[in-house]
Coordinates of C-alpha atoms in Angstrom, one line a residue:
L28 CA 79.8 -17.2 -48.6
R29 CA 79.7 -16.1 -52.3
M30 CA 76.5 -14.0 -51.9
Y31 CA 78.6 -12.2 -48.7
T32 CA 81.8 -12.3 -48.9
A33 CA 83.8 -12.7 -45.3
I34 CA 86.4 -10.8 -47.1
P35 CA 85.6 -8.3 -48.9
M36 CA 89.1 -7.5 -50.9
F37 CA 92.6 -8.3 -50.1
L38 CA 95.9 -6.4 -50.8
R39 CA 98.7 -8.4 -53.2
Y40 CA 102.3 -6.9 -53.0
C41 CA 103.9 -7.1 -56.6
K42 CA 106.6 -8.7 -56.6
K43 CA 107.1 -7.7 -60.5
D44 CA 106.3 -6.8 -63.5
V45 CA 103.2 -8.0 -64.6
T46 CA 99.7 -7.7 -67.2
I47 CA 96.9 -9.3 -66.6
K48 CA 94.2 -8.9 -69.1
G49 CA 95.6 -6.0 -70.3
V50 CA 96.4 -3.8 -67.2
P51 CA 100.0 -3.8 -66.1
F52 CA 100.7 -4.0 -62.4
Y53 CA 104.6 -3.0 -61.9
K54 CA 106.8 -4.2 -59.1
G55 CA 106.4 -2.4 -55.6
T56 CA 102.5 -1.7 -55.9
I57 CA 100.0 -2.8 -54.0
A58 CA 96.6 -4.7 -55.9
S59 CA 93.7 -4.3 -54.2
I60 CA 91.7 -7.7 -54.6
A61 CA 87.4 -7.1 -54.7
T62 CA 86.3 -10.5 -53.7
Q63 CA 82.5 -9.4 -53.9
S64 CA 83.1 -8.4 -57.0
I65 CA 84.5 -11.3 -58.6
H66 CA 82.4 -13.1 -56.8
M67 CA 79.2 -11.7 -57.9
S68 CA 80.3 -10.8 -61.7
P69 CA 78.2 -12.8 -64.5
E70 CA 81.5 -13.3 -66.2
Y71 CA 81.9 -16.0 -64.1
W72 CA 79.0 -17.1 -62.8
D73 CA 75.0 -17.7 -63.9
Q74 CA 72.7 -15.4 -62.5
P75 CA 75.3 -14.3 -60.1
Q76 CA 72.3 -12.7 -57.9
S77 CA 70.7 -15.8 -57.6
F78 CA 71.4 -18.3 -54.1
R79 CA 71.8 -21.7 -56.2
P80 CA 73.5 -23.7 -53.3
E81 CA 73.2 -26.6 -56.3
R82 CA 76.3 -24.2 -58.1
F83 CA 78.6 -26.1 -55.7
S84 CA 77.5 -29.7 -56.4
P85 CA 80.7 -31.8 -57.3
E86 CA 79.2 -31.6 -61.0
E87 CA 78.7 -27.8 -61.5
K88 CA 82.1 -27.0 -59.8
Q89 CA 83.6 -28.5 -62.4
G90 CA 82.5 -26.3 -64.9
H91 CA 83.8 -23.1 -62.8
T92 CA 86.3 -20.6 -63.6
P93 CA 90.0 -21.0 -61.7
G94 CA 90.2 -18.7 -59.2
S95 CA 86.8 -17.0 -59.6
Y96 CA 85.8 -18.4 -56.0
F97 CA 87.7 -17.5 -52.8
P98 CA 86.1 -16.6 -49.8
F99 CA 89.0 -16.7 -47.7
G100 CA 91.7 -15.4 -49.7
M101 CA 93.9 -17.8 -51.8
G102 CA 97.4 -18.6 -52.7
P103 CA 99.6 -19.1 -49.9
R104 CA 98.6 -16.2 -48.3
H105 CA 95.2 -17.3 -48.0
C106 CA 93.0 -17.0 -44.7
V107 CA 95.5 -18.5 -42.1
A108 CA 92.1 -19.9 -39.4
T109 CA 91.8 -22.1 -42.6
T110 CA 93.9 -24.7 -41.2
F111 CA 93.2 -23.8 -37.5
A112 CA 89.6 -24.3 -37.9
A113 CA 90.3 -27.6 -39.5
M114 CA 92.6 -28.5 -36.8
E115 CA 89.8 -27.7 -34.0
V116 CA 87.6 -29.8 -36.0
R117 CA 89.0 -33.1 -36.1
M118 CA 90.1 -32.5 -32.1
A119 CA 86.5 -31.8 -31.4
M120 CA 85.9 -35.7 -33.4
V121 CA 88.4 -37.0 -31.8
A122 CA 86.8 -35.6 -27.9
I123 CA 83.3 -37.1 -29.1
M124 CA 84.4 -40.0 -30.4
R125 CA 86.3 -40.9 -27.1
T126 CA 83.3 -40.2 -24.7
M127 CA 80.9 -41.6 -27.3
K128 CA 80.0 -45.2 -28.6
F129 CA 79.0 -45.2 -31.9
V130 CA 76.4 -48.1 -33.5
P131 CA 75.0 -48.6 -36.8
A132 CA 71.6 -48.1 -36.7
H133 CA 69.1 -50.6 -37.1
N134 CA 68.2 -50.5 -40.3
T135 CA 71.3 -50.0 -41.6
K136 CA 72.5 -52.1 -44.2

């Protein structure tokens, strides 16, 4: 999702005047956040063109710049389906657990 982002861009409405990295955004402005540009920026990612799943290991995630990875948006207006998808997974697990019996494998310690 970092290399091929589901949401390549999203918009935010500025509620107050603010300056970010020397760029002023005025109240009422609609800001466009280019997700793909941030996800592929060498400023945030070592070898951004390389597919390296290990960059999301717990050890490497600690070195990530906050806000440099947001495939479904971020903040209170992130993807509305995130919560729904998590609920669906829980419901599917309950349905599976109701109809199947789980036992340890014979070589489980």
